[in-house]
Amino acid sequence: SGAHNSEHRCTSSKAKERRQGNMDQQKVEGLEQMEGSHCKLKSYLMLKGRPCQCTKVSFAKPGKHGHVKCNIVGADLIIADKKYQHMCPGHEMIEIPIVKKYDLIVCDIETHHEGKTEVISGITCMDDDGEEVSLNWKDNDNTHHEIAKKFKEFEDAGVDDKEIVLTILQTTVGAKGKYTWEHKIEKVTVRTDS
């Protein structure tokens, strides 16, 4: 299969076993929190168990005995075009997701054969520490197809002074006691080796 032809660019398969959990991060027990009234535009917050960036926030003045009321709208950090609205008293605590950003360099496109058809099964990358990281192939994701196409173009043309860099955004999702990590490829850039 085409999986080993650019082995020289990546580290050993030992690293692969270690990181196969798809960029596993440490288990998260609890998240930091902020009061609803402290929410600002562009701040990260968890709404309905999803990591969001605040796109709109307004505060209604309290009545005689009431509390400040917050109306917060957040855009999902991972799922495109998904927004959530949250209304709460100003003193309510809202969780803050952990958000990490880092670059991965594409080393190989993993393929296997189904009958006579070559099928893509993953994208092999390398992180800054030289560790190998496998991204599971998402056939319905245009970004994944763009990466595979670019990689093949470079390979076919024998280009070896350029590398494809993926900027990864990874963040916590879920509710207390059940946090997991999700990621998305935020952008794809081509960098010339200097």
PDB file of C-alpha atoms in Angstrom, residues 9-11 15 18-19 23 25 100-107 124-133 163-168 189 191:
ATOM      1  CA  ARG A   9       9.623  11.823   6.667  1.00  0.00           C
ATOM      2  CA  CYS A  10       8.054  10.474   9.836  1.00  0.00           C
ATOM      3  CA  THR A  11       9.177   8.744  12.960  1.00  0.00           C
ATOM      4  CA  ALA A  15       5.254   6.611  18.114  1.00  0.00           C
ATOM      5  CA  ARG A  18       1.543   5.685  21.507  1.00  0.00           C
ATOM      6  CA  ARG A  19      -0.516   8.444  19.923  1.00  0.00           C
ATOM      7  CA  MET A  23      -4.344  13.242  19.681  1.00  0.00           C
ATOM      8  CA  GLN A  25      -5.099  14.822  25.747  1.00  0.00           C
ATOM      9  CA  LYS A 100      -5.472  24.297  22.500  1.00  0.00           C
ATOM     10  CA  LYS A 101      -4.056  25.271  19.127  1.00  0.00           C
ATOM     11  CA  TYR A 102      -1.036  23.675  17.499  1.00  0.00           C
ATOM     12  CA  ASP A 103       0.422  22.776  14.121  1.00  0.00           C
ATOM     13  CA  LEU A 104       0.883  19.354  12.577  1.00  0.00           C
ATOM     14  CA  ILE A 105       2.915  18.618   9.446  1.00  0.00           C
ATOM     15  CA  VAL A 106       1.431  16.123   6.981  1.00  0.00           C
ATOM     16  CA  CYS A 107       3.864  13.233   6.332  1.00  0.00           C
ATOM     17  CA  THR A 124      -0.260  10.748   9.141  1.00  0.00           C
ATOM     18  CA  CYS A 125       1.221  13.889  10.653  1.00  0.00           C
ATOM     19  CA  MET A 126       4.101  14.909  12.849  1.00  0.00           C
ATOM     20  CA  ASP A 127       3.909  17.337  15.759  1.00  0.00           C
ATOM     21  CA  ASP A 128       6.565  19.797  16.943  1.00  0.00           C
ATOM     22  CA  ASP A 129       8.208  17.132  19.103  1.00  0.00           C
ATOM     23  CA  GLY A 130       8.634  14.815  16.132  1.00  0.00           C
ATOM     24  CA  GLU A 131       5.895  12.515  17.429  1.00  0.00           C
ATOM     25  CA  GLU A 132       3.684  10.827  14.863  1.00  0.00           C
ATOM     26  CA  VAL A 133      -0.018  11.600  15.032  1.00  0.00           C
ATOM     27  CA  GLU A 163       5.246  20.880   3.564  1.00  0.00           C
ATOM     28  CA  ILE A 164       1.545  20.958   4.313  1.00  0.00           C
ATOM     29  CA  VAL A 165       0.856  22.391   7.758  1.00  0.00           C
ATOM     30  CA  LEU A 166      -2.441  21.817   9.556  1.00  0.00           C
ATOM     31  CA  THR A 167      -3.447  24.223  12.298  1.00  0.00           C
ATOM     32  CA  ILE A 168      -5.432  22.169  14.797  1.00  0.00           C
ATOM     33  CA  THR A 189      -1.163  26.139   4.808  1.00  0.00           C
ATOM     34  CA  ARG A 191       5.170  26.142   3.983  1.00  0.00           C
TER      35      ARG A 191
END
